[in-house]
Amino acid sequence: MTEIIQKVKNLSIGFKSKKGEEILILRNISTNIKKGETVGIVGESGSGKSTLALAMMGYVKHGLYTIGGECEFNSSNLLKMKNRDLEKIRGRKIAMIPQNAGQALTPNLKIGYQIDEALQLHSDLKEEEREQKISELLNKVRLPSPETIALRYPHELSGGQQQRVAVAMALAGTPDLLLLDEPTTGLDVTTQAHVLELLNFIAKDTGTSMVYVSHDLGAIAQVSDRIIVMYSGEIVLEGPSRDILKKPIHPYTYGLLKSIPKLSLAGLPQSMPGSQPQPGTMHRGCSFFDRCDFSEEKCKSNSPQLEYLEELNTSVRCFNHKSLMNDSQVNQTVNKIKTSLQDKEILNISEVSISYAKQNLLDQVLNRISDDNPTVKDININIKKGETIALVGESGSGKSTILKSIAGLLRTKGGVIKFDQKRNLSSDLKERDPNDLRIIQLIFQNPDESLNPNHTVEEIIAQPLKLYFGLKGEELKKNIKELLQKVRLGEFYMSRYPRQLSGGEKQRVAVARAFAAKPDIILCDEVTSALDVSVQAAVLNLLQQLKEDFGTTYIFVSHDLAVVRAISDRVAVLYQGRLCEVGPSKDVYQFPSHPYTEVLLGAVLEPDPDIKPKLVAEDIVEEKPPQKGCSFQGRCSRILGDICKNEIPPWQITNSGNSIRCHIPLKELQKDQIN
Amino acid sequence: MKLDNIYQEEKKSNFAKVSEIIITMASRPSGFIGLSILIFHVILAFISPYIAPYDFKAINPTLMLQAPSAEYWFGTDDLGRDVFTRTILGGRTALTITFFGSLIALLWGGLLGIFCGLVGGKTDDIVMRIVDAFLSIPWILAMLLIVSLLGTSTEVLIPALGFFYGKGIVRVARAATHDVIAKDFIVSARARGHSNFSIIWNEIIPNVRDAILVEGAMRWSWMLLGFSSLSFLGFGVSPPTPDWGLMISNARGLMSFAYWSVIAPIVGLSSLIIGINLTADAFAKALGIDRSTKAPV
Ligand SMILES: Nc1ncnc2c1ncn2[C@@H]1O[C@H](COP(=O)(O)OP(=O)(O)OP(=O)(O)O)[C@@H](O)[C@H]1O
Ligand code: SF4
Ligand code: SF4
Ligand SMILES: [Mg+2]
């Protein structure tokens, strides 16, 4: 039997509420981490996964305390250890890579120096040996030319490279156990796939055990041997990764897998109702009861115990797992989206270019922007009424920039934005009349930022109603109630503040506020990326429903290609502020595609251990678009040579109406991509 | 996850909010002490004219520098006036002037700070430079200049003090506004086409109000110290009106043989400053604001 290196026994962690009650964040957790295995811990935010990971290195966050149980490492309980002894273990025996570790590097110290510090702290190497070790580590995390990288500052590296440096630092003490908390969240799809591949390689190469914490089943699926699923502070399912992803025998995991959009499926996945109970609000009985499709009377008052099933090597906390066992192949059904597309064009964007360059004095006087290589260039898109068009691309590709100009928040350098084929919309707010402002509304990525924390839900939704329609008193109240009903929130939410709402509820309020203006077009900037997977599907379904009811047009920005696939009629792929491919969703997701679309599609992580990402191009980040030629030339693996460097590629149109901008003829693109 | 999400309260009336804040403040020992001292002083300021045992300006050469006794609890001063009477009356002017001075400081400091934070860029730079330049002149010199030109009437002192103590508030209000301005709810309000006034009033002020109020409370105690220094130098309250600063200044030469005449006003002044300080700190904590700058005493 393989050696167990970390043993968590009956661990409960919690805090005292203002009223003096003991509130549990982790409830009686027991699990073992074996030598050399990678364990994925999944759960939505607030399920306690990070608390568990931190406890595994003997750390309990300020304000929380251990109520019972232990974390045993090398046969001593980390949670009872003195700080002095813990310091000898942390970094050397157990290392951690926190979320955004790459961004947490000290900005004014060279990479090599920072790794050296970690080595001094966590190893007994002498100075001469350390130098050698630094390049060894940088090599191990596959950074190009370690010697030069060591001399750079963090800001001279891309996000993915920074994350690699963080991994190198964590490996400095040759730990036996590596804890990773959301190590790829916030990275681009392509970068994420590369970093995960690296972690896989390191796990195999060094035999380090890893505990990988994430809310993203797609990422977990790529790295873990075993998966622990957490729900409101408890383990609800634990077992071999493949079984859990292919035949989940717990209703929560089952529902979760069904609610994740997949690349292979157009249409909206089914949503899971409700949200995870807050700590302290748990009742007797199963904590998943409110949201469970398989619940029975007894689940309401009896809490199921974690039951180990020998034949599956799986532990499950559910009375009804047997009924799921027979039929738990996740057969995903999707609600096909109805397109409400009309023939009429509602927004014409032609030749738009946008620049962030500072204006010099002459430009300011002449009120113009001169920049021959602007951030966004040559954008031509005609949007039909009732359409959902998605803009996709990596971070920095200019998606939000384009949205801002459409909303009038950022001046364009050139080009025309035309509404309803007649009115020109100025890209400067001050030049728009109130009606032009009303017809376009925005929904933002993070509802925590987009809702004023000092306003109640009622005040938030009242704003557009008062501003555009001058509603008052009873009339106003009635409208607010109707809108809340539209986004499936009860009337009693009116008096709540945003901090009293869950993430999904907040986003619904933001949606209600946008619809309050009765807009023609809604700009959605990453509206689901701050939400938990189980809530994401519900918000997407809501958006789709509202759109069908009101005939609204959506311009939908997302980095998540599966979400885009689920909701959009048409997709525009952007690289470095230039369009690469525009076409109906179903065609963009099929070959032939632009080489960049191929890279993006290859990097998508699916919650399926059998679908591995295809890493086509390097994950380097370019700071500026090239002066001339194809925007993707710097990373294209199929670059033809000088023609790509010098000439802007032509638009080629496939039979199905998909436009691709590349010098490679369509036939050849197709041939190579099918292989 | 925010831990205070757990108890989902309903919307409260303003009265309920204020009383909750006060209760939270008083539940900490330091806050309780601070509040008690402050309330004591405020009540004293209101009732002292009615409870004062003697006439504060009655000079009695036969009673010069009497030590504390049953008749004259805190003794008498060099003009034979009752020190107890003068002490309980001595905080009134200072408290009133600095209270209104702080309100003025809050008003102009807060509004200018919000304005600078909102417009940003060059205007912000220039305004802040001017504010800094103006206030890098030692305030006491400037005050002396103003007072000697315009006199020491309340109408001069209140705005002058308010002006000089508003600088810190400008900085705090500006910083708080900067934090808020980057948030999407402001972008959202702009995109909807709300006026600047509406954005300031509805979106910004509710989010910066707490920080500004706390800073204002802190400034109050600074201003009290400053005002008392003015009186001490003879430019604040004019005799014979009783004032702690003035009393300390008059009696300081007599300290070696008539300590009572100086101790009482010192205790009065320092306890009030400490009281305001503790209250401001407790206020900040009750609102959940982290204050890095510390009190002057
Ligand atoms: N205020 C600014 N000043 C200068 N450059 C900026 C500014 N805002 C964005 N940029 C740059 O413009 C480019 C496009 O940014 P944008 O925010 O539109 O990207 P995005 O596709 O929305 O990315 P993400 O997925 O990270 O949100 C990036 O190179 C970015 O660095
Ligand atoms: S115990 Fe009951 S409520 Fe809980 S997950 Fe199982 S079936 Fe659902
Ligand atoms: S034009 Fe050239 S560089 Fe650009 S995508 Fe096509 S092959 Fe690659
Ligand atoms: Mg963006």
Coordinates of N, CA and C and ligand atoms in Angstrom, one line a residue, chain A residues 396 399-401 445 525-526 557, ligand 4:
Chain A
G396 N -6.8 41.1 -23.1 CA -6.0 42.1 -23.9 C -6.3 42.1 -25.3
K399 N -11.7 43.1 -26.3 CA -13.1 42.8 -26.2 C -13.8 43.9 -25.4
S400 N -13.4 44.1 -24.2 CA -14.0 45.2 -23.4 C -13.9 46.6 -24.0
T401 N -12.7 46.8 -24.6 CA -12.5 48.1 -25.3 C -13.6 48.4 -26.3
Q445 N -19.0 42.3 -15.5 CA -18.5 41.0 -15.0 C -18.8 40.7 -13.5
D525 N -20.5 42.0 -20.5 CA -19.0 41.8 -20.4 C -18.7 40.8 -19.4
E526 N -18.4 39.6 -19.8 CA -18.0 38.4 -19.0 C -19.0 38.3 -17.8
V557 N -19.5 39.4 -24.4 CA -18.1 39.2 -24.4 C -17.7 38.1 -23.4
Ligands
MG4 MG -12.5 42.5 -20.2

